[in-house]
Amino acid sequence: MTIEETSVSETETTSAIHYGHFVGGDWRATADGTTFEVHEPYTGKVFGEVAACGQAEAKAAIEAASVAFQGWAELAPARKAALFLRAAEIVERRRERIADLLARETGCTVFFANFQQDLVKQTLQHAASWVYQRKGDILQSDVPGTYSTAVRRPLGVVASFTPWNGASVLAWRAVLQPIAAGNTVVVKPSELAPVSAGLIVAEIAAEAGFPPGVVNVVTHAPGEAKVIADEFFENPEVRCINFIGSVQTARMLSERAGRVLKRTVMELGGYNPMIVLEDVDIDYAVRCATFSAFFHQGQICMNARKILVQRGIYDEFLRRFVEKTKTLRRGDPQNPETVIGPLITPQALASVKERVAEAIELGGKALTGGNHQGQVYEPTILVDVPPEATVCNEETFGPVTIVQPVDTVEEAIAQANRTMYGLTSAILTGDTYRGFELAAQVKSGAVHVNMPTIDDEIQAPIGGVRDSGWGRTGPYSIDDFTDLIWVNVQSGQRKLPIA
């Protein structure tokens, strides 16, 4: 089959996928026919061959989105809702196939792959109600005969950058939130997961019957993102940059957006402290810590990077946490019993190894883990890590967490707030009301009391504070992807002060 003709649903799971890019409702090859290979993190085998787009393809995608914008913005809510629900049905029908592709392309476990498909389906179903969200307010006016309103209007074309981790969930989120608000979208998925983080979305949107140009996807070879990003920033039809990714990249994108006065929505990383108070059920705390620290090999922005434990239970908590961690099965992500799969690339593995080595060189100790087989890094618990170690201050995208004793609740809160990240956090305590009171003191976009640091509910306003970004998810995203316009109507003639 040609690149344009091939789709995920038409290939075998054991063969490489061949994919073009998706513009204006059509699958296309690049102008010069260039492609790049995507490799499976666990086996190193070629997973797929994908179109290597450049400026011309990005420009064409923006043009298609711009042409489609007015018609989509004016489409009746019932028509939009029906499309979202139809897409949810397709996701459910194809969930096993898509989950298999996710595991192969991103190295996520079978459990996480299936979890993502469940969440995608729920998100699509919820999105059907977002198109009916309040789009304005009636305002009081002191002027007689005035009908004053504040009305939300879509921005136009939104350029969404989607990541490889949580690829399916985050790609759909980056598409659904802007289009539910009436915008059209051009998606630039990560070159590490172009299928899961973008092309599958386009395929399902096309099958569901979305109008051409509402969803467009341009893929690029490793190291070639700048060409597409340049077009996003320089093209006046793009009115918003929607980015999910690292703080470092977000700084560069925000600076560029500022120069051309384009709106940005940023969902970034986090350091995500977990506070464990001495009145907690230790076994439950260990289960929460294990899930928070090591889910998806520590490659989620919500993973717990530091666990702060009151000294009265520190030794016992640590003993049980180490024992539990040693039982986590490592290896092939397609094995349903695997808990810890591979890191996404050899470079990611090297970064984790370097940070753990630095922590140990500075005096820290690894109570378990610290080794790897292939790209599968063992879940690692560090203690006695000095505050100057990089792993104490920066998000380390791997199955590595620090456990640190604290004497008082006040010290725990201070340690939790010592970094400039602020995405999510957790407080574990036997006194739920006390946990609720303490939550107000943690500088974080989410504080989970007696829960893991990782949670995702479609109706919740997920997003960061401080260096973890701005903007919120779900129905709260309507404000991020619309302009608020004052429409003021005078009945009759208003008395003017100088005429």
Short mmCIF file of C-alpha atoms in Angstrom, two decimals, residues 64-492:
data_model
loop_
_atom_site.label_atom_id
_atom_site.label_comp_id
_atom_site.label_asym_id
_atom_site.label_seq_id
_atom_site.Cartn_x
_atom_site.Cartn_y
_atom_site.Cartn_z
CA ALA A 64 -6.99 23.72 5.73
CA ALA A 65 -7.79 24.46 9.39
CA SER A 66 -8.42 28.12 8.60
CA VAL A 67 -10.80 27.28 5.74
CA ALA A 68 -12.73 24.87 7.99
CA PHE A 69 -12.91 27.22 10.98
CA GLN A 70 -16.03 29.27 10.26
CA GLY A 71 -18.15 26.29 9.31
CA TRP A 72 -17.07 24.35 12.39
CA ALA A 73 -17.58 27.33 14.71
CA GLU A 74 -21.15 27.74 13.41
CA LEU A 75 -22.03 24.02 13.42
CA ALA A 76 -24.92 23.23 15.75
CA PRO A 77 -23.90 21.83 19.15
CA ALA A 78 -25.99 18.71 18.54
CA ARG A 79 -24.01 17.96 15.36
CA LYS A 80 -20.70 18.35 17.18
CA ALA A 81 -21.85 16.25 20.11
CA ALA A 82 -22.91 13.46 17.75
CA LEU A 83 -19.44 13.42 16.20
CA PHE A 84 -17.77 13.13 19.60
CA LEU A 85 -20.05 10.26 20.61
CA ARG A 86 -19.45 8.48 17.31
CA ALA A 87 -15.69 8.77 17.86
CA ALA A 88 -16.12 7.30 21.35
CA GLU A 89 -17.83 4.28 19.81
CA ILE A 90 -14.95 3.81 17.38
CA VAL A 91 -12.39 4.01 20.19
CA GLU A 92 -14.28 1.34 22.10
CA ARG A 93 -14.51 -0.91 19.05
CA ARG A 94 -10.80 -0.59 18.31
CA ARG A 95 -9.49 -0.34 21.88
CA GLU A 96 -7.46 -3.57 21.89
CA ARG A 97 -5.75 -2.75 18.61
CA ILE A 98 -4.94 0.80 19.72
CA ALA A 99 -3.73 -0.41 23.13
CA ASP A 100 -1.38 -2.83 21.39
CA LEU A 101 0.03 -0.02 19.25
CA LEU A 102 0.48 2.16 22.33
CA ALA A 103 2.45 -0.54 24.13
CA ARG A 104 4.67 -1.12 21.11
CA GLU A 105 5.28 2.52 20.19
CA THR A 106 5.63 4.10 23.64
CA GLY A 107 6.69 1.15 25.84
CA CYS A 108 3.74 1.59 28.19
CA THR A 109 2.36 -1.50 29.91
CA VAL A 110 -0.80 -3.25 28.77
CA PHE A 111 -2.59 -1.92 31.84
CA PHE A 112 -1.70 1.71 31.07
CA ALA A 113 -2.53 1.27 27.39
CA ASN A 114 -6.01 -0.03 28.25
CA PHE A 115 -6.43 2.63 30.92
CA GLN A 116 -5.73 5.28 28.31
CA GLN A 117 -8.37 3.92 25.95
CA ASP A 118 -10.96 3.90 28.73
CA LEU A 119 -10.11 7.50 29.58
CA VAL A 120 -10.18 8.57 25.91
CA LYS A 121 -13.64 7.09 25.51
CA GLN A 122 -14.86 8.87 28.65
CA THR A 123 -13.29 12.14 27.50
CA LEU A 124 -15.05 11.96 24.14
CA GLN A 125 -18.36 11.28 25.88
CA HIS A 126 -17.85 14.19 28.26
CA ALA A 127 -16.80 16.46 25.40
CA ALA A 128 -20.23 15.99 23.88
CA SER A 129 -21.53 18.10 26.78
CA TRP A 130 -18.78 20.72 26.57
CA VAL A 131 -20.32 22.13 23.39
CA TYR A 132 -23.32 23.09 25.54
CA GLN A 133 -21.26 24.89 28.16
CA ARG A 134 -22.15 28.46 29.08
CA LYS A 135 -20.77 30.71 26.33
CA GLY A 136 -21.45 34.06 27.98
CA ASP A 137 -23.20 36.13 30.63
CA ILE A 138 -25.86 38.80 30.85
CA LEU A 139 -24.33 41.87 32.50
CA GLN A 140 -26.03 44.49 34.62
CA SER A 141 -25.88 48.02 33.21
CA ASP A 142 -26.49 51.40 34.83
CA VAL A 143 -27.65 52.84 31.51
CA PRO A 144 -31.39 52.52 30.87
CA GLY A 145 -32.35 50.54 27.77
CA THR A 146 -28.99 48.75 27.54
CA TYR A 147 -28.71 45.03 26.94
CA SER A 148 -25.14 44.13 27.90
CA THR A 149 -23.55 40.73 27.38
CA ALA A 150 -20.15 39.02 27.65
CA VAL A 151 -19.86 36.42 24.89
CA ARG A 152 -17.20 33.75 24.33
CA ARG A 153 -16.00 33.31 20.77
CA PRO A 154 -13.53 30.73 19.44
CA LEU A 155 -10.04 31.92 18.56
CA GLY A 156 -9.53 30.30 15.15
CA VAL A 157 -6.71 27.86 14.42
CA VAL A 158 -5.00 26.25 17.43
CA ALA A 159 -1.59 24.56 17.06
CA SER A 160 -1.27 21.67 19.53
CA PHE A 161 2.04 20.05 20.49
CA THR A 162 1.39 16.56 21.89
CA PRO A 163 3.84 14.39 23.88
CA TRP A 164 4.81 10.71 23.73
CA ASN A 165 3.98 9.87 27.36
CA GLY A 166 0.29 9.26 27.96
CA ALA A 167 0.23 9.72 24.20
CA SER A 168 -3.36 8.73 23.50
CA VAL A 169 -5.02 10.57 26.38
CA LEU A 170 -3.01 13.75 25.93
CA ALA A 171 -3.41 13.83 22.15
CA TRP A 172 -7.18 13.60 22.40
CA ARG A 173 -7.19 16.23 25.13
CA ALA A 174 -5.13 18.57 22.95
CA VAL A 175 -7.65 18.15 20.14
CA LEU A 176 -10.99 17.97 21.93
CA GLN A 177 -10.59 20.99 24.17
CA PRO A 178 -9.94 23.48 21.34
CA ILE A 179 -12.52 22.03 18.94
CA ALA A 180 -15.22 21.79 21.62
CA ALA A 181 -14.77 25.54 22.00
CA GLY A 182 -15.30 25.99 18.25
CA ASN A 183 -11.71 26.13 17.01
CA THR A 184 -9.94 23.97 14.44
CA VAL A 185 -6.63 22.24 15.19
CA VAL A 186 -3.27 21.39 13.68
CA VAL A 187 -1.48 18.75 15.76
CA LYS A 188 2.28 18.29 15.85
CA PRO A 189 2.85 15.01 17.70
CA SER A 190 6.14 14.01 19.28
CA GLU A 191 8.48 12.32 16.80
CA LEU A 192 8.84 9.53 19.40
CA ALA A 193 5.15 8.56 19.12
CA PRO A 194 3.64 10.18 16.03
CA VAL A 195 1.02 7.46 15.59
CA SER A 196 -0.29 7.27 19.16
CA ALA A 197 0.08 11.00 19.80
CA GLY A 198 -1.65 12.23 16.67
CA LEU A 199 -2.25 10.04 13.65
CA ILE A 200 -4.68 7.66 15.37
CA VAL A 201 -6.72 10.69 16.44
CA ALA A 202 -6.89 11.86 12.82
CA GLU A 203 -7.90 8.42 11.62
CA ILE A 204 -10.73 8.10 14.14
CA ALA A 205 -11.90 11.67 13.50
CA ALA A 206 -12.08 10.92 9.78
CA GLU A 207 -14.01 7.68 10.35
CA ALA A 208 -16.40 9.47 12.72
CA GLY A 209 -17.18 12.04 10.02
CA PHE A 210 -15.54 15.22 11.32
CA PRO A 211 -15.60 17.87 8.57
CA PRO A 212 -12.34 18.12 6.58
CA GLY A 213 -9.85 20.54 8.11
CA VAL A 214 -11.19 20.45 11.67
CA VAL A 215 -8.42 18.04 12.74
CA ASN A 216 -5.06 18.05 10.92
CA VAL A 217 -1.82 16.26 11.84
CA VAL A 218 1.71 17.03 10.62
CA THR A 219 4.56 14.73 11.66
CA HIS A 220 8.28 15.41 11.55
CA ALA A 221 11.57 13.55 11.75
CA PRO A 222 13.75 13.71 14.89
CA GLY A 223 15.43 17.09 15.21
CA GLU A 224 13.12 18.71 12.65
CA ALA A 225 10.45 20.18 14.91
CA LYS A 226 11.73 23.75 14.49
CA VAL A 227 10.64 24.01 10.85
CA ILE A 228 7.03 23.22 11.74
CA ALA A 229 7.12 25.33 14.90
CA ASP A 230 8.42 28.29 12.87
CA GLU A 231 5.37 28.09 10.62
CA PHE A 232 3.07 27.89 13.65
CA PHE A 233 4.53 31.08 15.08
CA GLU A 234 4.92 33.02 11.85
CA ASN A 235 1.56 32.16 10.29
CA PRO A 236 -1.02 34.75 11.37
CA GLU A 237 -3.87 32.23 11.07
CA VAL A 238 -2.57 30.38 14.16
CA ARG A 239 -4.03 32.17 17.16
CA CYS A 240 -2.99 29.90 20.02
CA ILE A 241 -0.10 27.57 20.88
CA ASN A 242 -1.29 24.64 22.98
CA PHE A 243 1.71 22.80 24.43
CA ILE A 244 1.99 19.68 26.59
CA GLY A 245 5.58 18.90 27.49
CA SER A 246 8.70 19.96 29.33
CA VAL A 247 9.34 23.22 31.15
CA GLN A 248 12.53 23.80 29.14
CA THR A 249 10.73 23.65 25.80
CA ALA A 250 7.82 25.68 27.17
CA ARG A 251 10.18 28.53 28.06
CA MET A 252 11.36 28.76 24.45
CA LEU A 253 7.87 28.52 23.02
CA SER A 254 6.47 31.11 25.43
CA GLU A 255 9.25 33.53 24.53
CA ARG A 256 8.52 33.12 20.82
CA ALA A 257 4.78 33.45 21.38
CA GLY A 258 5.36 36.66 23.31
CA ARG A 259 7.22 38.22 20.40
CA VAL A 260 4.27 37.66 18.06
CA LEU A 261 1.59 38.10 20.74
CA LYS A 262 0.03 34.66 20.43
CA ARG A 263 -1.88 33.08 23.26
CA THR A 264 -0.35 30.02 24.92
CA VAL A 265 -1.78 27.20 27.00
CA MET A 266 0.93 25.23 28.83
CA GLU A 267 0.56 21.85 30.57
CA LEU A 268 4.03 21.16 31.92
CA GLY A 269 5.99 18.89 34.24
CA GLY A 270 5.98 18.64 38.00
CA TYR A 271 8.08 17.55 40.95
CA ASN A 272 5.00 16.28 42.82
CA PRO A 273 5.72 15.75 46.54
CA MET A 274 3.90 13.17 48.64
CA ILE A 275 3.56 13.90 52.37
CA VAL A 276 3.07 10.88 54.64
CA LEU A 277 2.01 11.75 58.19
CA GLU A 278 2.61 9.44 61.13
CA ASP A 279 -1.09 8.73 61.78
CA VAL A 280 -1.49 7.05 58.37
CA ASP A 281 -2.19 3.40 57.57
CA ILE A 282 1.34 2.43 56.49
CA ASP A 283 0.34 -0.37 54.14
CA TYR A 284 -2.02 1.95 52.29
CA ALA A 285 0.64 4.66 52.18
CA VAL A 286 3.12 2.19 50.65
CA ARG A 287 0.62 1.22 47.95
CA CYS A 288 -0.05 4.87 47.14
CA ALA A 289 3.67 5.63 47.05
CA THR A 290 4.44 2.67 44.79
CA PHE A 291 1.80 3.63 42.27
CA SER A 292 2.68 7.34 42.42
CA ALA A 293 6.41 6.85 42.00
CA PHE A 294 6.64 4.05 39.46
CA PHE A 295 3.52 4.03 37.28
CA HIS A 296 4.54 4.11 33.58
CA GLN A 297 8.18 3.80 34.62
CA GLY A 298 8.04 7.25 36.22
CA GLN A 299 7.39 8.86 32.85
CA ILE A 300 4.24 10.74 33.79
CA CYS A 301 4.30 14.40 34.76
CA MET A 302 2.24 13.45 37.86
CA ASN A 303 4.68 10.85 39.28
CA ALA A 304 5.80 11.44 42.89
CA ARG A 305 9.45 12.53 42.80
CA LYS A 306 9.90 13.00 46.55
CA ILE A 307 8.13 11.25 49.45
CA LEU A 308 8.28 13.14 52.74
CA VAL A 309 7.63 10.85 55.72
CA GLN A 310 7.26 11.86 59.37
CA ARG A 311 10.13 10.44 61.36
CA GLY A 312 7.94 8.41 63.74
CA ILE A 313 7.05 5.96 60.94
CA TYR A 314 9.96 6.64 58.57
CA ASP A 315 11.92 3.42 59.16
CA GLU A 316 8.88 1.15 58.98
CA PHE A 317 7.46 2.89 55.92
CA LEU A 318 10.82 2.69 54.16
CA ARG A 319 11.25 -1.00 54.94
CA ARG A 320 7.83 -1.90 53.53
CA PHE A 321 8.24 0.44 50.54
CA VAL A 322 11.54 -1.20 49.57
CA GLU A 323 10.04 -4.68 49.93
CA LYS A 324 7.06 -3.74 47.77
CA THR A 325 9.23 -2.13 45.11
CA LYS A 326 11.38 -5.24 44.75
CA THR A 327 8.28 -7.25 43.78
CA LEU A 328 7.39 -5.11 40.76
CA ARG A 329 7.75 -7.18 37.60
CA ARG A 330 9.97 -5.67 34.92
CA GLY A 331 10.29 -6.40 31.21
CA ASP A 332 8.17 -6.66 28.08
CA PRO A 333 5.36 -4.07 28.19
CA GLN A 334 3.10 -6.37 26.15
CA ASN A 335 3.18 -8.97 28.92
CA PRO A 336 0.04 -8.29 31.01
CA GLU A 337 1.98 -9.01 34.22
CA THR A 338 4.65 -6.37 33.55
CA VAL A 339 4.58 -3.32 35.81
CA ILE A 340 7.84 -1.64 34.78
CA GLY A 341 8.50 -1.42 31.05
CA PRO A 342 11.24 0.34 29.07
CA LEU A 343 12.18 3.99 29.08
CA ILE A 344 11.29 5.69 25.84
CA THR A 345 14.81 6.10 24.33
CA PRO A 346 18.45 5.28 25.07
CA GLN A 347 18.95 8.99 25.76
CA ALA A 348 16.22 8.89 28.42
CA LEU A 349 17.92 5.90 30.03
CA ALA A 350 21.27 7.68 30.01
CA SER A 351 19.75 10.76 31.69
CA VAL A 352 18.22 8.69 34.51
CA LYS A 353 21.47 6.79 35.04
CA GLU A 354 23.42 10.05 35.19
CA ARG A 355 21.15 11.62 37.78
CA VAL A 356 21.13 8.56 40.03
CA ALA A 357 24.93 8.31 39.77
CA GLU A 358 25.30 11.98 40.70
CA ALA A 359 23.01 11.56 43.73
CA ILE A 360 25.07 8.60 44.97
CA GLU A 361 28.36 10.38 44.32
CA LEU A 362 27.11 13.27 46.49
CA GLY A 363 26.33 10.91 49.38
CA GLY A 364 22.91 9.45 48.57
CA LYS A 365 22.12 5.75 48.76
CA ALA A 366 20.02 3.50 46.51
CA LEU A 367 18.12 1.05 48.75
CA THR A 368 16.87 -0.83 45.71
CA GLY A 369 17.22 -0.48 41.95
CA GLY A 370 19.90 1.57 40.25
CA ASN A 371 20.48 -0.98 37.47
CA HIS A 372 18.91 -1.72 34.10
CA GLN A 373 18.41 -4.46 31.54
CA GLY A 374 18.27 -2.97 28.09
CA GLN A 375 16.10 0.12 28.35
CA VAL A 376 14.23 -1.23 31.38
CA TYR A 377 15.49 0.69 34.41
CA GLU A 378 14.81 -0.89 37.79
CA PRO A 379 12.48 1.04 40.13
CA THR A 380 14.86 2.92 42.40
CA ILE A 381 14.47 4.35 45.91
CA LEU A 382 17.02 6.93 47.00
CA VAL A 383 17.68 8.18 50.53
CA ASP A 384 20.10 10.67 52.13
CA VAL A 385 20.25 12.66 48.90
CA PRO A 386 21.74 16.13 49.46
CA PRO A 387 19.59 19.08 48.31
CA GLU A 388 22.09 20.16 45.65
CA ALA A 389 21.65 16.93 43.66
CA THR A 390 19.82 17.43 40.36
CA VAL A 391 17.33 14.69 41.21
CA CYS A 392 16.31 16.75 44.27
CA ASN A 393 15.36 19.75 42.17
CA GLU A 394 14.44 18.70 38.64
CA GLU A 395 11.86 16.30 37.26
CA THR A 396 13.65 13.02 36.50
CA PHE A 397 11.60 11.13 33.94
CA GLY A 398 12.19 7.59 35.14
CA PRO A 399 11.30 5.13 37.94
CA VAL A 400 13.28 7.00 40.60
CA THR A 401 11.98 8.55 43.81
CA ILE A 402 13.52 10.06 46.93
CA VAL A 403 12.30 9.22 50.44
CA GLN A 404 13.14 11.84 53.05
CA PRO A 405 12.28 12.04 56.79
CA VAL A 406 10.69 15.15 58.29
CA ASP A 407 10.11 15.92 61.94
CA THR A 408 7.04 18.14 61.73
CA VAL A 409 4.12 18.88 59.45
CA GLU A 410 5.48 22.38 58.98
CA GLU A 411 8.78 20.98 57.72
CA ALA A 412 6.92 18.67 55.34
CA ILE A 413 4.97 21.57 53.84
CA ALA A 414 8.14 23.65 53.48
CA GLN A 415 9.96 20.81 51.74
CA ALA A 416 6.99 20.19 49.46
CA ASN A 417 7.04 23.83 48.37
CA ARG A 418 10.81 24.20 47.90
CA THR A 419 10.81 23.71 44.10
CA MET A 420 9.16 26.04 41.60
CA TYR A 421 7.08 23.23 40.11
CA GLY A 422 3.43 23.00 41.10
CA LEU A 423 1.47 20.38 39.18
CA THR A 424 0.18 17.84 41.68
CA SER A 425 0.82 16.57 45.21
CA ALA A 426 -0.57 14.23 47.87
CA ILE A 427 -1.08 14.22 51.63
CA LEU A 428 -1.63 10.87 53.38
CA THR A 429 -3.07 11.02 56.89
CA GLY A 430 -5.46 9.21 59.21
CA ASP A 431 -7.24 12.53 59.85
CA THR A 432 -9.02 13.46 56.64
CA TYR A 433 -10.10 16.89 57.86
CA ARG A 434 -6.54 17.71 58.88
CA GLY A 435 -5.40 16.71 55.39
CA PHE A 436 -8.02 19.01 53.87
CA GLU A 437 -6.78 21.92 55.99
CA LEU A 438 -3.14 21.26 55.07
CA ALA A 439 -3.99 21.10 51.36
CA ALA A 440 -4.44 24.86 51.29
CA GLN A 441 -0.77 25.29 52.21
CA VAL A 442 0.68 23.24 49.34
CA LYS A 443 1.56 25.28 46.23
CA SER A 444 0.20 22.92 43.62
CA GLY A 445 -2.47 22.79 40.93
CA ALA A 446 -3.88 19.66 42.59
CA VAL A 447 -3.66 18.35 46.14
CA HIS A 448 -4.91 14.79 46.66
CA VAL A 449 -5.69 13.90 50.26
CA ASN A 450 -5.36 10.18 50.99
CA MET A 451 -4.84 9.46 47.30
CA PRO A 452 -1.83 9.03 44.99
CA THR A 453 -0.29 12.02 43.23
CA ILE A 454 -1.64 10.57 39.96
CA ASP A 455 -5.31 11.08 39.21
CA ASP A 456 -7.22 12.10 36.09
CA GLU A 457 -10.92 12.84 35.97
CA ILE A 458 -12.36 14.46 32.88
CA GLN A 459 -14.56 16.94 34.75
CA ALA A 460 -11.68 18.19 36.95
CA PRO A 461 -9.61 21.36 36.32
CA ILE A 462 -6.22 19.66 35.89
CA GLY A 463 -3.28 22.01 35.39
CA GLY A 464 -0.26 23.52 37.05
CA VAL A 465 0.77 26.62 38.94
CA ARG A 466 4.16 28.32 39.01
CA ASP A 467 6.59 26.55 36.63
CA SER A 468 4.13 23.77 35.88
CA GLY A 469 2.20 25.96 33.45
CA TRP A 470 -1.22 27.54 33.06
CA GLY A 471 -4.58 26.60 31.62
CA ARG A 472 -7.00 23.93 32.78
CA THR A 473 -8.54 20.79 31.32
CA GLY A 474 -12.04 19.56 30.60
CA PRO A 475 -14.95 22.01 30.63
CA TYR A 476 -12.68 24.56 32.32
CA SER A 477 -10.61 24.74 29.12
CA ILE A 478 -13.35 26.73 27.35
CA ASP A 479 -11.91 29.92 28.86
CA ASP A 480 -8.43 29.10 27.51
CA PHE A 481 -9.57 28.58 23.93
CA THR A 482 -12.01 31.46 23.52
CA ASP A 483 -11.98 35.25 23.54
CA LEU A 484 -14.39 37.05 25.85
CA ILE A 485 -16.22 39.74 23.86
CA TRP A 486 -18.39 42.53 25.26
CA VAL A 487 -21.53 42.88 23.15
CA ASN A 488 -23.45 45.97 24.27
CA VAL A 489 -26.83 46.83 22.72
CA GLN A 490 -28.72 50.10 23.27
CA SER A 491 -32.49 50.18 22.84
CA GLY A 492 -33.27 53.57 21.33
#
